[in-house]
mmCIF file of C-alpha atoms in Angstrom:
data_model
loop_
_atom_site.group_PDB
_atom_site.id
_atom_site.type_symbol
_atom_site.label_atom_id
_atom_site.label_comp_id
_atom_site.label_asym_id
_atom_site.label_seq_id
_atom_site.Cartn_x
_atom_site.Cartn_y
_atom_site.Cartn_z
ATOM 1 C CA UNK V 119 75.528 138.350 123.016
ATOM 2 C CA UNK V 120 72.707 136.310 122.800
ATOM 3 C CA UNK V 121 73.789 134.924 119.020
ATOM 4 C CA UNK V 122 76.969 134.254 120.452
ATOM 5 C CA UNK V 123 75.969 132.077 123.264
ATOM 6 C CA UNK V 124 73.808 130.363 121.062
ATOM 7 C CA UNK V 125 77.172 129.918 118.482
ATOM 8 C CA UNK V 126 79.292 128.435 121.550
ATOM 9 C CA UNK V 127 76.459 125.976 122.066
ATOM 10 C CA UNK V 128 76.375 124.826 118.322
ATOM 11 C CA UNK V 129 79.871 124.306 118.602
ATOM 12 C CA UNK V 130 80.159 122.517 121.499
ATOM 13 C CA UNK V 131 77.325 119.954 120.622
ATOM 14 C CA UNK V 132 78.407 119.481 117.423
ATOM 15 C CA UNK V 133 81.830 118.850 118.895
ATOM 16 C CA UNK V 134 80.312 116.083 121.388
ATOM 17 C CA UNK V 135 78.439 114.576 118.085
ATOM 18 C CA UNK V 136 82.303 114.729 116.177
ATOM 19 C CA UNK V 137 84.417 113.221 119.227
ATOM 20 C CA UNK V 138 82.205 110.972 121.956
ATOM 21 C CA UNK V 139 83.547 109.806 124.110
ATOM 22 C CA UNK V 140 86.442 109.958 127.152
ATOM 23 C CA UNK V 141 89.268 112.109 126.412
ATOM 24 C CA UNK V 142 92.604 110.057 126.813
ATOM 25 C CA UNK V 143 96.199 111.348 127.640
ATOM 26 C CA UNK V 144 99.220 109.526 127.602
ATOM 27 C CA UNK V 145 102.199 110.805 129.656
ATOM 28 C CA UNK V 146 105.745 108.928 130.277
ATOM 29 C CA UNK V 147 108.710 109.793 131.175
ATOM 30 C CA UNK V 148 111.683 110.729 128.285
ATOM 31 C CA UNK V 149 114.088 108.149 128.666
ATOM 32 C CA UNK V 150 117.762 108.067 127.010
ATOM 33 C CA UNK V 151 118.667 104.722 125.120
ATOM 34 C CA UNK V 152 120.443 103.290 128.265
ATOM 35 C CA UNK V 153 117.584 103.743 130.212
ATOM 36 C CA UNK V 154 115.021 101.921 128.096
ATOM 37 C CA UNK V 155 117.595 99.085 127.987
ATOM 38 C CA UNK V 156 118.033 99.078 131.621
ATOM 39 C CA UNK V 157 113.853 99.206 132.394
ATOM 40 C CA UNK V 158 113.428 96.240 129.840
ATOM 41 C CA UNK V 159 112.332 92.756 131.013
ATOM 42 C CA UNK V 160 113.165 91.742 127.768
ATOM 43 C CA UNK V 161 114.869 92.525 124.131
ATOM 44 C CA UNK V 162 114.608 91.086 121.181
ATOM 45 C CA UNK V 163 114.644 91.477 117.237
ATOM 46 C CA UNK V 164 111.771 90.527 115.408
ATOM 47 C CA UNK V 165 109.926 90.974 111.914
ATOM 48 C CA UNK V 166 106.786 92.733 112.359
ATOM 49 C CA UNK V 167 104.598 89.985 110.817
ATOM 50 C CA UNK V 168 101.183 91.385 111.218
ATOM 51 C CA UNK V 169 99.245 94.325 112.620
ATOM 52 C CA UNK V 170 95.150 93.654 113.415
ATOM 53 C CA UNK V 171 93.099 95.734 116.129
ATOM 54 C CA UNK V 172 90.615 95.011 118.292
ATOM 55 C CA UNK V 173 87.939 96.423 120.045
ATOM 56 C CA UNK V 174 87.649 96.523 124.153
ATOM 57 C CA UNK V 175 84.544 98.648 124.951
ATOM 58 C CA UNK V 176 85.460 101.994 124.333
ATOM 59 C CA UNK V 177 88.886 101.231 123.395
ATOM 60 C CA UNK V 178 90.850 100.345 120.577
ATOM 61 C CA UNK V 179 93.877 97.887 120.889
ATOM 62 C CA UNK V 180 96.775 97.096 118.233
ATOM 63 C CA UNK V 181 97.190 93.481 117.901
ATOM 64 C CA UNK V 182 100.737 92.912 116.747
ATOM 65 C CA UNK V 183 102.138 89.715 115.982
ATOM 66 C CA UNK V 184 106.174 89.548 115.741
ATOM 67 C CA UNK V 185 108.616 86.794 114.746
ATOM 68 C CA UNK V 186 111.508 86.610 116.657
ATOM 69 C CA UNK V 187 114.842 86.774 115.262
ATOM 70 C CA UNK V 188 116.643 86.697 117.987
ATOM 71 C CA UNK V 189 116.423 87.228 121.768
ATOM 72 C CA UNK V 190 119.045 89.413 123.490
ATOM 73 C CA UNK V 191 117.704 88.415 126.844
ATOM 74 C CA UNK V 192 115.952 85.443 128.222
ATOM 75 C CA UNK V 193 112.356 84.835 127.446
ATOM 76 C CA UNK V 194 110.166 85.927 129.996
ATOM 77 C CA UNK V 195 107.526 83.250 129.491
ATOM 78 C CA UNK V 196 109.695 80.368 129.040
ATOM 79 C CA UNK V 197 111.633 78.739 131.643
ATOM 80 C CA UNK V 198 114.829 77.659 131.733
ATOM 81 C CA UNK V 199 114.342 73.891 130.056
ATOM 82 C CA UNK V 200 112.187 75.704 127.121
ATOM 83 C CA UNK V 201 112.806 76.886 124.161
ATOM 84 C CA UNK V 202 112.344 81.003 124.076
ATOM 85 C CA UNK V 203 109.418 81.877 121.802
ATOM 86 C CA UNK V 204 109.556 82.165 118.023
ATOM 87 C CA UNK V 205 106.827 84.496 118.091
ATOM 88 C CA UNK V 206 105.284 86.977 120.503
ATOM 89 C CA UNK V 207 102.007 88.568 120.240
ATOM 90 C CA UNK V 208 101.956 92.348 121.829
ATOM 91 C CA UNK V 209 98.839 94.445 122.302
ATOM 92 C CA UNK V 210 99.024 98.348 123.003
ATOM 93 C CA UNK V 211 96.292 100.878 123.389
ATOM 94 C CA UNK V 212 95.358 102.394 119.941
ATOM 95 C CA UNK V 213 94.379 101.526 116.332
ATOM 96 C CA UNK V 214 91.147 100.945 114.195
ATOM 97 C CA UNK V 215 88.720 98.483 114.167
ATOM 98 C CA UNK V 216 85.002 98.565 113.689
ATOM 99 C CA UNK V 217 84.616 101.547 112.769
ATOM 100 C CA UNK V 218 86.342 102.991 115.681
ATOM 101 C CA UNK V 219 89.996 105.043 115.544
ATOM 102 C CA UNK V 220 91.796 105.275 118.786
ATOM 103 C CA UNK V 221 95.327 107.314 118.662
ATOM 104 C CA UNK V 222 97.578 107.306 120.543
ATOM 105 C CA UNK V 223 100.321 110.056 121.184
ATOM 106 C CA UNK V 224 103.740 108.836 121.468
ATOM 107 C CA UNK V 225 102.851 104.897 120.686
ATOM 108 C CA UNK V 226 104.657 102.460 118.373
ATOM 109 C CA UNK V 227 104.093 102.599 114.727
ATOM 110 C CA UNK V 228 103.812 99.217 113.676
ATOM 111 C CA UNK V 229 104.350 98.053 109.688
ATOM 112 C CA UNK V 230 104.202 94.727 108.660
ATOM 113 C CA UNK V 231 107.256 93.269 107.356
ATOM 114 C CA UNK V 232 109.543 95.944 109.278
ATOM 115 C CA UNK V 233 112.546 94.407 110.970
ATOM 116 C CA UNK V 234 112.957 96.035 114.836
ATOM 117 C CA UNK V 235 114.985 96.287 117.697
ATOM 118 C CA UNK V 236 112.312 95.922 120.879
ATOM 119 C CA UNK V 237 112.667 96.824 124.458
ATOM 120 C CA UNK V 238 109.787 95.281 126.254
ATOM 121 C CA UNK V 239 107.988 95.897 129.460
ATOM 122 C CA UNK V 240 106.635 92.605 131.060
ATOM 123 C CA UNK V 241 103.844 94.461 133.450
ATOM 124 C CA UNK V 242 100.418 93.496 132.633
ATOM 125 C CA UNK V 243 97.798 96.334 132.139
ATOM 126 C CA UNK V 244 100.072 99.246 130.726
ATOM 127 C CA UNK V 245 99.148 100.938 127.291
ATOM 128 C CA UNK V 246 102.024 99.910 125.451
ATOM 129 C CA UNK V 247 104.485 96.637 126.177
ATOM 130 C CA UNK V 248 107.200 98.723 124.834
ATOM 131 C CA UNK V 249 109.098 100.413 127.559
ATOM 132 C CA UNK V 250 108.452 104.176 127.084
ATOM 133 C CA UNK V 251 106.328 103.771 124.252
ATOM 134 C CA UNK V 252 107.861 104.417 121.021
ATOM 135 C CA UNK V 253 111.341 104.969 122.901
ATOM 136 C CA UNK V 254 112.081 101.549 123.363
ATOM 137 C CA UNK V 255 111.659 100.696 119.241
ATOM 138 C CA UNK V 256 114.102 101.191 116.304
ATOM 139 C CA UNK V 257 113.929 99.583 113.100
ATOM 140 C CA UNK V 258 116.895 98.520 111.103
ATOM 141 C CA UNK V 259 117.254 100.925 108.498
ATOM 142 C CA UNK V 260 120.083 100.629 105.766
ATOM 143 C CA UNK V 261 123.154 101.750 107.902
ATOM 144 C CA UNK V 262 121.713 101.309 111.184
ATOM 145 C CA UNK V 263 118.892 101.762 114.132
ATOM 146 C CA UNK V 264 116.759 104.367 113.552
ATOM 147 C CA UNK V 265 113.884 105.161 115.662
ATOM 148 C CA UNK V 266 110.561 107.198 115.298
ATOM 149 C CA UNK V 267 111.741 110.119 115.406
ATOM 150 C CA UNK V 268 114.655 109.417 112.803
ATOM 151 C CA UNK V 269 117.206 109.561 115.007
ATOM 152 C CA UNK V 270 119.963 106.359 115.011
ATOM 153 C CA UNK V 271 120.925 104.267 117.992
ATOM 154 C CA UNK V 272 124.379 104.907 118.526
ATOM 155 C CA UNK V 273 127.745 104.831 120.661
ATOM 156 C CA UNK V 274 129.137 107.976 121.967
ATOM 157 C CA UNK V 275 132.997 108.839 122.543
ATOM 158 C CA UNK V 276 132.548 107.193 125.885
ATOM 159 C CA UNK V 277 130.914 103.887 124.806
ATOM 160 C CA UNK V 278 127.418 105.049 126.274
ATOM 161 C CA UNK V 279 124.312 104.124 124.112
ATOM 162 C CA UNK V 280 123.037 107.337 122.790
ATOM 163 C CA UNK V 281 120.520 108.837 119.975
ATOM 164 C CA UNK V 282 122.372 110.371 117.217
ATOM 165 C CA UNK V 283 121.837 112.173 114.033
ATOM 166 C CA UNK V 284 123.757 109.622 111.910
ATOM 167 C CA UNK V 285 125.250 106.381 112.110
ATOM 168 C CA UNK V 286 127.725 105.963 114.755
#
């Protein structure tokens, strides 16, 4: 019993040498495509121009710099005698920098030169701008929207925005 206790102790110090640090989780709610669009302060589509991190303390945050193609909403940040931004800087919890990896379950995957659909939340301090993390992305794909997960954004029978298999 002894050796045993001793083994658990080995482990769990050399676990706390692997993995310092807090433990993060990230929770949100699953949201259907109507939702996200409805929870957004703002859409757009955009050319993922470049992906940097930084480093906040413990923390890691992804640094990514789009170029607007088009904005299917108003501008946020811009008022109504301005022009709407021709490029919009996001930053969302996770990435590596320094030395340091930070991931994040559920977040964006961000590749430079992708072209994307973005919902986007507007409140300051969340983990990711994009509403429901990786819900509220798609990248244009060949025939369509396709989002993390693979699945398209499509229409159903009823004309309700919906995730589907294939292109709708």
């Amino acid at each position: 019993m002894r050796r045993l206790s001793r083994a658990v102790l080995a482990v769990s110090l050399s676990l706390g040498v692997v993995a310092p640090g807090p433990a993060l989780a990230t929770t949100y709610l699953a949201l259907g495509p109507a939702a996200v669009f409805e929870r957004a302060d703002a859409v757009l589509t955009a050319r993922v121009a470049d992906v940097t991190a930084r480093v906040d303390g413990d923390l890691v945050w992804s640094v990514v710099t789009l170029e607007v193609m088009e904005w299917l909403t108003e501008d946020p940040e811009t008022g109504e005698d301005e022009a709407p931004r021709e490029e919009v800087v996001l930053e969302a919890l996770g990435g590596e920098a320094e030395g340091r990896r930070l991931i994040v379950s559920g977040a964006p995957v961000w590749r430079p030169g992708d072209e994307v659909l973005v919902a986007l939340d507007d409140e300051e301090g969340l983990a990711s701008p994009v509403v429901g993390f990786a819900q509220g992305l798609w990248r244009f794909e060949g025939e369509g929207l396709v989002d993390g997960e693979g699945r398209f954004l499509g229409v159903d029978a009823a004309g309700a925005l919906v995730r589907a298999d294939g292109p709708t």
